[in-house]
Tab-separated table of C-alpha atoms and ligand atoms in Angstrom:
chain	number	residue	atom	x	y	z
A	457	MET	CA	-1.145	-1.330	-31.119
A	458	LYS	CA	1.318	-0.279	-33.787
A	459	ASN	CA	-1.644	-0.134	-36.228
A	460	TYR	CA	-2.807	2.940	-34.397
A	461	LEU	CA	0.535	4.760	-34.534
A	462	ASP	CA	-0.733	7.344	-37.043
A	463	THR	CA	-3.661	8.166	-34.762
A	464	PHE	CA	-1.411	8.266	-31.709
A	465	ASN	CA	0.900	10.734	-33.447
A	466	THR	CA	-2.004	13.172	-33.817
A	467	LEU	CA	-3.087	12.994	-30.158
A	468	LYS	CA	-1.611	15.010	-27.328
A	469	THR	CA	0.321	12.766	-24.959
A	470	PRO	CA	0.153	11.371	-22.372
A	471	PHE	CA	-3.219	9.644	-22.716
A	472	TYR	CA	-4.924	6.371	-21.938
A	473	TRP	CA	-5.831	4.168	-24.863
A	474	TYR	CA	-8.523	1.526	-24.498
A	475	ASP	CA	-8.746	-1.434	-26.864
A	476	MET	CA	-12.506	-1.924	-26.864
A	477	ASP	CA	-12.225	-5.019	-28.993
A	478	LEU	CA	-10.156	-6.694	-26.314
A	479	LEU	CA	-12.640	-5.530	-23.677
A	480	ASP	CA	-15.381	-7.200	-25.721
A	481	ARG	CA	-13.417	-10.432	-26.000
A	482	THR	CA	-12.759	-10.380	-22.262
A	483	LEU	CA	-16.419	-9.748	-21.448
A	484	ILE	CA	-17.560	-12.515	-23.798
A	485	SER	CA	-15.298	-14.913	-21.942
A	486	VAL	CA	-16.397	-13.783	-18.453
A	487	LYS	CA	-20.021	-14.089	-19.439
A	488	GLN	CA	-19.683	-17.453	-21.102
A	489	GLU	CA	-17.808	-18.973	-18.169
A	490	ALA	CA	-19.971	-17.424	-15.415
A	491	ASP	CA	-23.187	-18.364	-17.225
A	492	LYS	CA	-22.139	-22.026	-17.273
A	493	TYR	CA	-22.880	-22.111	-13.560
A	494	GLY	CA	-25.431	-19.293	-13.240
A	495	PHE	CA	-22.935	-17.090	-11.348
A	496	HIS	CA	-23.468	-13.322	-11.083
A	497	VAL	CA	-20.675	-10.883	-11.855
A	498	HIS	CA	-20.509	-7.362	-10.461
A	499	TYR	CA	-17.798	-5.276	-12.074
A	500	ALA	CA	-15.656	-3.503	-9.430
A	501	VAL	CA	-15.986	0.109	-10.577
A	502	LYS	CA	-12.939	1.151	-8.559
A	503	ALA	CA	-10.711	-0.464	-11.204
A	504	ASN	CA	-11.853	1.901	-13.971
A	505	ALA	CA	-14.867	4.190	-13.840
A	506	ASN	CA	-14.849	5.653	-17.363
A	507	LEU	CA	-18.364	5.826	-18.802
A	508	PRO	CA	-17.651	4.128	-22.174
A	509	ILE	CA	-16.044	1.221	-20.293
A	510	LEU	CA	-18.955	0.976	-17.860
A	511	GLU	CA	-21.502	1.161	-20.650
A	512	LYS	CA	-19.864	-1.690	-22.515
A	513	ILE	CA	-19.732	-3.827	-19.371
A	514	ARG	CA	-23.409	-3.098	-18.772
A	515	GLU	CA	-24.267	-4.353	-22.261
A	516	TYR	CA	-23.196	-7.821	-21.127
A	517	GLY	CA	-25.718	-7.795	-18.297
A	518	PHE	CA	-23.313	-7.553	-15.367
A	519	GLY	CA	-23.903	-5.532	-12.206
A	520	THR	CA	-21.431	-3.324	-10.348
A	521	ASP	CA	-19.579	-3.346	-7.062
A	522	CYS	CA	-19.132	0.177	-5.681
A	523	VAL	CA	-17.104	1.632	-2.829
A	524	SER	CA	-18.454	5.187	-2.789
A	525	GLY	CA	-21.709	7.027	-3.305
A	526	ASN	CA	-20.245	8.551	-6.449
A	527	GLU	CA	-19.516	5.082	-7.854
A	528	VAL	CA	-23.162	4.161	-7.213
A	529	LEU	CA	-24.277	7.318	-9.036
A	530	ARG	CA	-21.820	6.659	-11.897
A	531	SER	CA	-23.172	3.105	-12.247
A	532	LEU	CA	-26.714	4.446	-12.479
A	533	GLU	CA	-25.571	7.021	-15.040
A	534	ALA	CA	-24.075	4.186	-17.113
A	535	GLY	CA	-27.441	2.439	-17.036
A	536	PHE	CA	-26.835	-0.337	-14.507
A	537	LYS	CA	-29.964	-1.486	-12.716
A	538	PRO	CA	-30.049	-0.510	-9.017
A	539	LYS	CA	-30.876	-4.114	-8.125
A	540	GLU	CA	-27.500	-5.149	-9.556
A	541	ILE	CA	-25.401	-2.678	-7.548
A	542	ALA	CA	-23.527	-3.851	-4.462
A	543	PHE	CA	-22.125	-1.162	-2.155
A	544	ALA	CA	-19.055	-2.037	-0.098
A	545	GLY	CA	-16.496	-0.046	1.861
A	546	VAL	CA	-15.360	0.173	5.440
A	547	GLY	CA	-16.308	3.836	5.910
A	548	LYS	CA	-19.545	4.806	4.194
A	549	THR	CA	-20.884	8.277	5.070
A	550	ASP	CA	-24.534	8.938	5.939
A	551	GLU	CA	-25.042	10.656	2.573
A	552	GLU	CA	-23.588	7.666	0.721
A	553	ILE	CA	-25.758	5.223	2.659
A	554	ALA	CA	-28.833	7.311	1.822
A	555	ILE	CA	-27.935	7.186	-1.900
A	556	GLY	CA	-27.866	3.386	-1.739
A	557	ILE	CA	-31.121	3.076	0.211
A	558	GLU	CA	-33.033	5.607	-1.886
A	559	ASN	CA	-32.020	3.782	-5.045
A	560	ASP	CA	-32.997	0.333	-3.693
A	561	ILE	CA	-29.630	-1.228	-4.486
A	562	PHE	CA	-29.005	-4.981	-4.376
A	563	SER	CA	-27.155	-4.944	-1.067
A	564	PHE	CA	-24.789	-3.133	1.256
A	565	ASN	CA	-21.682	-5.097	2.151
A	566	VAL	CA	-21.453	-4.196	5.825
A	567	GLU	CA	-18.262	-4.304	7.827
A	568	SER	CA	-19.193	-3.517	11.465
A	569	ILE	CA	-21.999	-3.420	14.041
A	570	PRO	CA	-22.075	0.406	14.206
A	571	GLU	CA	-22.462	0.477	10.427
A	572	LEU	CA	-25.452	-1.903	10.636
A	573	GLU	CA	-27.052	0.402	13.201
A	574	VAL	CA	-26.483	3.523	11.124
A	575	ILE	CA	-27.866	1.891	7.951
A	576	ASN	CA	-30.940	0.810	9.901
A	577	GLU	CA	-31.423	4.293	11.328
A	578	ILE	CA	-31.131	5.987	7.930
A	579	ALA	CA	-33.453	3.413	6.315
A	580	ALA	CA	-36.012	4.054	9.076
A	581	LYS	CA	-35.790	7.814	8.505
A	582	LEU	CA	-36.358	7.290	4.798
A	583	GLY	CA	-39.250	4.913	5.524
A	584	LYS	CA	-37.499	2.093	3.673
A	585	SER	CA	-36.005	-1.302	4.215
A	586	THR	CA	-32.687	-2.431	2.718
A	587	ASN	CA	-30.665	-5.610	2.171
A	588	VAL	CA	-27.317	-6.177	3.829
A	589	SER	CA	-24.537	-8.706	3.389
A	590	LEU	CA	-21.974	-9.160	6.112
A	591	ARG	CA	-18.391	-8.860	4.990
A	592	LEU	CA	-16.574	-11.508	6.926
A	593	ASN	CA	-12.921	-11.283	7.742
A	594	PRO	CA	-11.206	-14.006	5.735
A	595	ASN	CA	-8.290	-14.186	8.194
A	596	VAL	CA	-9.865	-17.192	9.807
A	597	ALA	CA	-8.208	-20.516	10.417
A	598	ALA	CA	-9.529	-23.370	8.353
A	599	ASN	CA	-11.464	-24.850	11.224
A	600	THR	CA	-14.986	-23.964	12.290
A	601	HIS	CA	-14.192	-23.947	15.961
A	602	GLU	CA	-11.324	-21.541	15.579
A	603	TYR	CA	-13.563	-18.978	13.891
A	604	ILE	CA	-14.929	-18.147	17.274
A	605	THR	CA	-11.674	-18.181	19.195
A	606	THR	CA	-9.982	-14.942	20.151
A	607	GLY	CA	-6.720	-15.601	18.334
A	608	LEU	CA	-7.709	-13.770	15.195
A	609	ASN	CA	-5.990	-10.686	13.819
A	610	GLU	CA	-7.781	-7.403	14.025
A	611	ASN	CA	-8.372	-6.112	10.542
A	612	LYS	CA	-9.861	-2.938	9.144
A	613	PHE	CA	-11.918	-4.994	6.729
A	614	GLY	CA	-14.831	-7.169	7.612
A	615	ILE	CA	-16.348	-8.664	10.721
A	616	ASN	CA	-14.587	-11.425	12.630
A	617	MET	CA	-16.461	-14.708	13.054
A	618	MET	CA	-15.925	-14.424	16.803
A	619	ASP	CA	-18.185	-11.339	16.820
A	620	MET	CA	-20.881	-13.064	14.784
A	621	GLU	CA	-23.208	-14.033	17.644
A	622	GLU	CA	-23.235	-10.422	18.789
A	623	VAL	CA	-23.898	-9.258	15.231
A	624	LEU	CA	-26.868	-11.610	14.913
A	625	LYS	CA	-28.252	-10.409	18.247
A	626	VAL	CA	-28.038	-6.788	17.093
A	627	LEU	CA	-29.524	-7.654	13.697
A	628	LYS	CA	-32.658	-9.049	15.395
A	629	THR	CA	-33.320	-5.596	16.847
A	630	LEU	CA	-32.967	-3.769	13.522
A	631	SER	CA	-36.273	-3.765	11.696
A	632	HIS	CA	-35.280	-1.829	8.566
A	633	ILE	CA	-32.523	-4.109	7.339
A	634	LYS	CA	-32.604	-7.663	6.103
A	635	LEU	CA	-29.612	-9.978	6.162
A	636	THR	CA	-29.445	-11.552	2.720
A	637	GLY	CA	-25.874	-12.733	2.315
A	638	ILE	CA	-22.236	-12.924	3.285
A	639	HIS	CA	-19.325	-11.341	1.513
A	640	PHE	CA	-15.593	-12.082	1.232
A	641	HIS	CA	-12.639	-10.608	-0.557
A	642	ILE	CA	-9.243	-12.198	-0.023
A	643	GLY	CA	-7.095	-9.776	-2.017
A	644	SER	CA	-6.188	-8.624	-5.475
A	645	GLN	CA	-3.866	-9.794	-8.291
A	646	ILE	CA	-4.131	-13.402	-7.167
A	647	THR	CA	-2.570	-15.759	-9.685
A	648	ASP	CA	-2.452	-18.960	-7.625
A	649	LEU	CA	-5.956	-20.323	-8.064
A	650	ASN	CA	-5.422	-22.550	-5.040
A	651	ASP	CA	-6.040	-19.469	-2.873
A	652	PHE	CA	-9.596	-19.411	-4.190
A	653	LYS	CA	-9.991	-23.077	-3.382
A	654	LYS	CA	-9.013	-22.250	0.201
A	655	LEU	CA	-11.567	-19.453	0.205
A	656	CYS	CA	-14.257	-21.932	-0.917
A	657	GLU	CA	-13.368	-24.254	1.928
A	658	ARG	CA	-13.626	-21.418	4.429
A	659	ILE	CA	-16.964	-20.334	3.045
A	660	ASN	CA	-18.255	-23.904	3.344
A	661	GLN	CA	-17.353	-23.975	7.020
A	662	ILE	CA	-18.878	-20.572	7.644
A	663	GLN	CA	-22.040	-21.645	5.852
A	664	ASP	CA	-22.326	-24.612	8.212
A	665	TRP	CA	-22.124	-22.228	11.143
A	666	PHE	CA	-24.933	-20.070	9.748
A	667	GLU	CA	-27.022	-23.161	9.166
A	668	GLU	CA	-26.546	-24.169	12.794
A	669	GLN	CA	-27.962	-20.767	13.748
A	670	ASP	CA	-30.915	-21.496	11.463
A	671	ILE	CA	-30.086	-18.593	9.159
A	672	LYS	CA	-30.726	-18.900	5.458
A	673	LEU	CA	-28.512	-16.827	3.188
A	674	GLU	CA	-29.821	-15.928	-0.251
A	675	HIS	CA	-26.408	-15.189	-1.645
A	676	ILE	CA	-22.695	-15.582	-1.204
A	677	ASN	CA	-20.339	-12.944	-2.571
A	678	ALA	CA	-16.835	-14.258	-3.144
A	679	GLY	CA	-15.347	-10.839	-4.029
A	680	GLY	CA	-12.786	-10.335	-6.761
A	681	GLY	CA	-9.050	-10.732	-7.002
A	682	LEU	CA	-8.327	-12.772	-10.118
A	683	GLY	CA	-4.946	-11.615	-11.417
A	684	ILE	CA	-3.726	-10.771	-14.918
A	685	ASP	CA	-0.450	-11.528	-16.718
A	686	TYR	CA	1.518	-8.271	-16.508
A	687	GLN	CA	4.617	-9.969	-17.984
A	688	ASN	CA	2.934	-11.279	-21.143
A	689	PRO	CA	-0.013	-9.008	-21.856
A	690	ASP	CA	-0.112	-9.752	-25.580
A	691	GLU	CA	0.026	-13.547	-25.221
A	692	ASN	CA	-2.373	-13.668	-22.259
A	693	SER	CA	-4.687	-10.808	-22.969
A	694	VAL	CA	-7.789	-12.571	-21.618
A	695	PRO	CA	-7.485	-14.095	-18.120
A	696	ASP	CA	-8.396	-17.717	-17.524
A	697	PHE	CA	-11.983	-17.218	-16.354
A	698	ALA	CA	-12.821	-20.844	-17.158
A	699	SER	CA	-10.483	-22.229	-14.479
A	700	TYR	CA	-11.409	-19.478	-12.038
A	701	PHE	CA	-15.165	-20.104	-12.054
A	702	LYS	CA	-14.646	-23.865	-12.218
A	703	ILE	CA	-12.851	-23.762	-8.842
A	704	PHE	CA	-15.933	-22.225	-7.230
A	705	ALA	CA	-18.303	-24.575	-9.053
A	706	GLU	CA	-16.326	-27.557	-7.808
A	707	HIS	CA	-15.453	-26.492	-4.278
A	708	LEU	CA	-18.117	-24.130	-2.990
A	709	LYS	CA	-21.187	-25.885	-1.632
A	710	LEU	CA	-24.089	-23.620	-2.460
A	711	ARG	CA	-27.382	-24.287	-0.657
A	712	PRO	CA	-30.600	-24.759	-2.679
A	713	ASN	CA	-31.495	-21.586	-4.583
A	714	GLN	CA	-28.484	-19.776	-3.177
A	715	GLN	CA	-26.807	-17.418	-5.671
A	716	LEU	CA	-23.070	-16.881	-6.018
A	717	HIS	CA	-21.791	-13.384	-6.803
A	718	PHE	CA	-18.343	-12.076	-7.759
A	719	GLU	CA	-16.755	-8.629	-7.831
A	720	LEU	CA	-14.148	-8.663	-10.565
A	721	GLY	CA	-12.206	-5.533	-11.427
A	722	ARG	CA	-8.665	-5.972	-12.703
A	723	SER	CA	-9.324	-9.184	-14.642
A	724	ILE	CA	-12.036	-7.446	-16.686
A	725	VAL	CA	-10.359	-4.141	-17.585
A	726	GLY	CA	-6.654	-4.560	-16.795
A	727	GLN	CA	-5.382	-5.657	-20.189
A	728	CYS	CA	-7.513	-3.413	-22.404
A	729	GLY	CA	-5.866	-0.159	-21.288
A	730	SER	CA	-2.421	1.280	-22.021
A	731	LEU	CA	-0.795	4.536	-21.096
A	732	LEU	CA	0.702	6.209	-24.166
A	733	THR	CA	3.479	8.667	-23.602
A	734	LYS	CA	6.018	10.527	-25.732
A	735	VAL	CA	9.772	10.575	-25.268
A	736	LEU	CA	10.862	14.103	-24.371
A	737	TYR	CA	14.584	13.506	-24.110
A	738	VAL	CA	17.058	10.663	-24.156
A	739	LYS	CA	19.694	11.464	-21.572
A	740	LYS	CA	22.981	9.611	-21.291
A	741	GLY	CA	24.139	8.995	-17.721
A	742	VAL	CA	27.520	7.614	-16.692
A	743	GLN	CA	26.464	3.993	-16.889
A	744	LYS	CA	22.876	4.275	-17.966
A	745	GLN	CA	20.670	6.071	-20.369
A	746	PHE	CA	17.317	7.508	-19.484
A	747	ALA	CA	14.246	7.760	-21.649
A	748	ILE	CA	12.500	10.748	-20.103
A	749	VAL	CA	8.841	10.554	-21.060
A	750	ASP	CA	5.972	12.995	-20.657
A	751	ALA	CA	3.932	10.743	-18.324
A	752	GLY	CA	4.794	10.348	-14.669
A	753	PHE	CA	3.455	8.658	-11.573
A	754	THR	CA	0.710	11.247	-11.692
A	755	GLU	CA	-0.669	9.295	-14.684
A	756	LEU	CA	0.195	5.752	-13.525
A	757	ILE	CA	1.157	5.335	-9.900
A	758	ARG	CA	1.321	1.527	-9.703
A	759	PRO	CA	5.109	1.199	-10.266
A	760	ALA	CA	5.891	3.896	-7.659
A	761	LEU	CA	3.324	2.695	-5.132
A	762	TYR	CA	3.557	-1.084	-5.400
A	763	GLN	CA	6.784	-1.614	-7.371
A	764	ALA	CA	4.393	-2.995	-9.961
A	765	TYR	CA	5.678	-4.398	-13.239
A	766	HIS	CA	4.263	-3.128	-16.542
A	767	GLU	CA	5.447	-4.117	-19.992
A	768	ILE	CA	6.832	-1.134	-21.874
A	769	GLU	CA	7.236	-0.909	-25.647
A	770	ASN	CA	8.549	1.734	-28.011
A	771	ILE	CA	5.998	1.445	-30.788
A	772	SER	CA	7.592	4.124	-33.019
A	773	SER	CA	11.015	2.594	-33.462
A	774	THR	CA	12.453	-0.318	-35.425
A	775	LEU	CA	16.062	0.430	-34.413
A	776	PRO	CA	18.179	-2.202	-32.626
A	777	GLU	CA	17.320	-2.691	-28.976
A	778	GLU	CA	19.063	-0.880	-26.118
A	779	LYS	CA	18.494	-0.534	-22.380
A	780	TYR	CA	16.874	2.496	-20.796
A	781	ASP	CA	15.492	3.595	-17.461
A	782	VAL	CA	12.063	4.869	-18.389
A	783	VAL	CA	11.400	7.845	-16.132
A	784	GLY	CA	8.815	10.600	-15.801
A	785	PRO	CA	9.031	14.376	-15.344
A	786	ILE	CA	7.828	14.547	-11.724
A	787	CYS	CA	10.295	15.942	-9.190
A	788	GLU	CA	10.546	12.752	-7.129
A	789	SER	CA	13.030	9.930	-7.479
A	790	THR	CA	10.244	7.311	-7.327
A	791	ASP	CA	8.967	8.698	-10.616
A	792	PHE	CA	10.115	5.928	-12.906
A	793	PHE	CA	8.133	3.285	-14.755
A	794	ARG	CA	10.895	0.685	-14.816
A	795	LYS	CA	14.684	0.513	-14.838
A	796	ASP	CA	16.819	-1.329	-17.428
A	797	VAL	CA	13.992	-1.719	-19.893
A	798	THR	CA	14.934	-3.179	-23.260
A	799	LEU	CA	13.433	-0.934	-25.918
A	800	ALA	CA	13.939	-0.496	-29.635
A	801	GLY	CA	16.498	2.333	-30.093
A	802	THR	CA	14.733	5.350	-28.657
A	803	LYS	CA	14.763	9.002	-29.673
A	804	ARG	CA	12.860	12.201	-28.966
A	805	ASN	CA	9.138	12.099	-29.929
A	806	ASP	CA	8.904	8.294	-30.061
A	807	ILE	CA	5.678	6.913	-28.635
A	808	ILE	CA	6.014	4.538	-25.712
A	809	ALA	CA	3.194	2.208	-24.614
A	810	ILE	CA	2.954	1.187	-20.973
A	811	LYS	CA	0.712	-1.828	-21.029
A	812	SER	CA	-1.829	-3.539	-18.752
A	813	ALA	CA	-2.851	-0.186	-17.301
A	814	GLY	CA	-6.619	-0.500	-17.717
A	815	ALA	CA	-7.196	-1.302	-14.049
A	816	TYR	CA	-6.137	1.046	-11.233
A	817	GLY	CA	-4.418	3.284	-13.788
A	818	GLN	CA	-6.534	6.235	-14.815
A	819	VAL	CA	-8.647	6.086	-11.642
A	820	MET	CA	-5.568	6.621	-9.470
A	821	THR	CA	-4.171	9.638	-11.328
A	822	SER	CA	-3.515	12.912	-9.525
A	823	GLN	CA	-2.836	16.532	-10.337
A	824	TYR	CA	0.375	16.730	-8.289
A	825	ASN	CA	2.745	19.293	-9.850
A	826	LEU	CA	-0.429	20.815	-11.332
A	827	ARG	CA	-0.475	18.164	-14.021
A	828	THR	CA	-3.237	18.332	-16.602
A	829	PRO	CA	-5.914	15.628	-16.099
A	830	VAL	CA	-5.089	12.775	-18.451
A	831	LYS	CA	-7.430	12.099	-21.377
A	832	ALA	CA	-8.820	8.776	-22.558
A	833	TYR	CA	-9.352	7.548	-26.106
A	834	TYR	CA	-11.194	4.446	-27.239
A	835	SER	CA	-10.445	2.204	-30.216
A	836	ASP	CA	-14.122	2.117	-31.255
A	837	LYS	CA	-14.541	5.888	-31.392
A	838	GLN	CA	-13.344	8.709	-33.642
A	839	ASN	CA	-10.432	10.150	-31.718
A	840	LYS	CA	-9.478	13.784	-32.086
B	778	LLP	N1	-14.080	-6.373	-3.967
B	778	LLP	C1	-13.467	-5.725	-2.955
B	778	LLP	C2	-14.108	-5.722	-1.638
B	778	LLP	C3	-12.229	-5.105	-3.172
B	778	LLP	O1	-11.639	-4.486	-2.161
B	778	LLP	C4	-11.632	-5.139	-4.462
B	778	LLP	C5	-10.346	-4.481	-4.718
B	778	LLP	C6	-12.326	-5.814	-5.499
B	778	LLP	C7	-13.542	-6.433	-5.212
B	778	LLP	C8	-11.786	-5.932	-6.901
B	778	LLP	O2	-10.612	-6.649	-6.909
B	778	LLP	P1	-9.898	-7.067	-8.286
B	778	LLP	O3	-10.787	-8.055	-8.980
B	778	LLP	O4	-9.711	-5.848	-9.076
B	778	LLP	O5	-8.622	-7.665	-7.824
B	778	LLP	N2	-4.862	-0.387	-6.540
B	778	LLP	C9	-4.361	-1.752	-6.419
B	778	LLP	C10	-5.489	-2.767	-6.259
B	778	LLP	C11	-6.432	-2.474	-5.111
B	778	LLP	C12	-7.567	-3.460	-4.998
B	778	LLP	C13	-8.574	-3.002	-4.002
B	778	LLP	N3	-9.711	-3.838	-3.846
B	778	LLP	C14	-3.485	-2.052	-7.634
B	778	LLP	O6	-3.268	-1.173	-8.449
B	778	LLP	O7	-2.979	-3.166	-7.758
């Protein structure tokens, strides 16, 4: 990143910087590993919805996973084919559902019986038919029988297996929707691949149940969740997609002609983005010193919201290292990026890089304190 220091010094901070070369390398790896098994990847637009990023992802032939009507429209704008767009979300509005139906998207990931009924009603009004996948609550015990017991946690996401018979009954009465698949998502930033093995085992059991009901599913959607290495972003800049997909290839029993889909967000874009910010002041406290920078949680909320760790580097300085609390200008005490960060000796106007911010960084910015919307620059473009 230091190679770009001259460019960075000409740009108004704070801004997001995207290493498009790294995005390419990441996409090459995802594609190569998914193609080995014929798996389909939908990029989770919620992680980063910038057009140049979406357009590059599209070039590799992936689809998208959207959670709002605007994400569906943005995907179309970036050139994704409607038949490769999945639309999830626990609270879709009528307008958003209509956008999906009118554009003949791949499938709605549906989370409740009322939602199935509303989708059917809107499809009927539009004189269309649409595909749905059922998002199943993964909080199920690893035993087929227990899926239909009442001891399961209520959860905002997904449909519980114990409600499945009712869902199938309702589905039979809905003539404008077709059940094509089932969908799961067990969480995000998962680094223990064994969790995905457990997911495979659950899906196998659930598939048996559907087979007993004589229902054929065209596709399984295993969601996203593969984590990235926030501690060592330079050493591990491309996640281990080979091991990830191999787990599913080895443990998930697909039925003949059944297709396996994924919704990866963070693992695709997380490492290619950094937040670049300038040091405004170095302030000496009683026991500490603070590097006060011109970005705050308005530009990257992950540390304040999830106590998330991001690597931080002073790319302007070659002075001996010292410790700093790296803090922002927002009038809230949670507005710090990390405490006791070891940085090269820091002074006013140095450029600080906060790394691994490509996913859930720029998309989660706000204008609190009337902050100026943050800009984005891309390594493969002329940046002025
Ligand atoms: N599919 C569904 C249904 C999801 O809810 C999510 C993420 C994904 C796919 C993509 O997951 P990924 O591959 O990116 O882990 N803002 C938080 C993360 C929220 C994740 C929400 N759902 C953060 O900054 O860590």
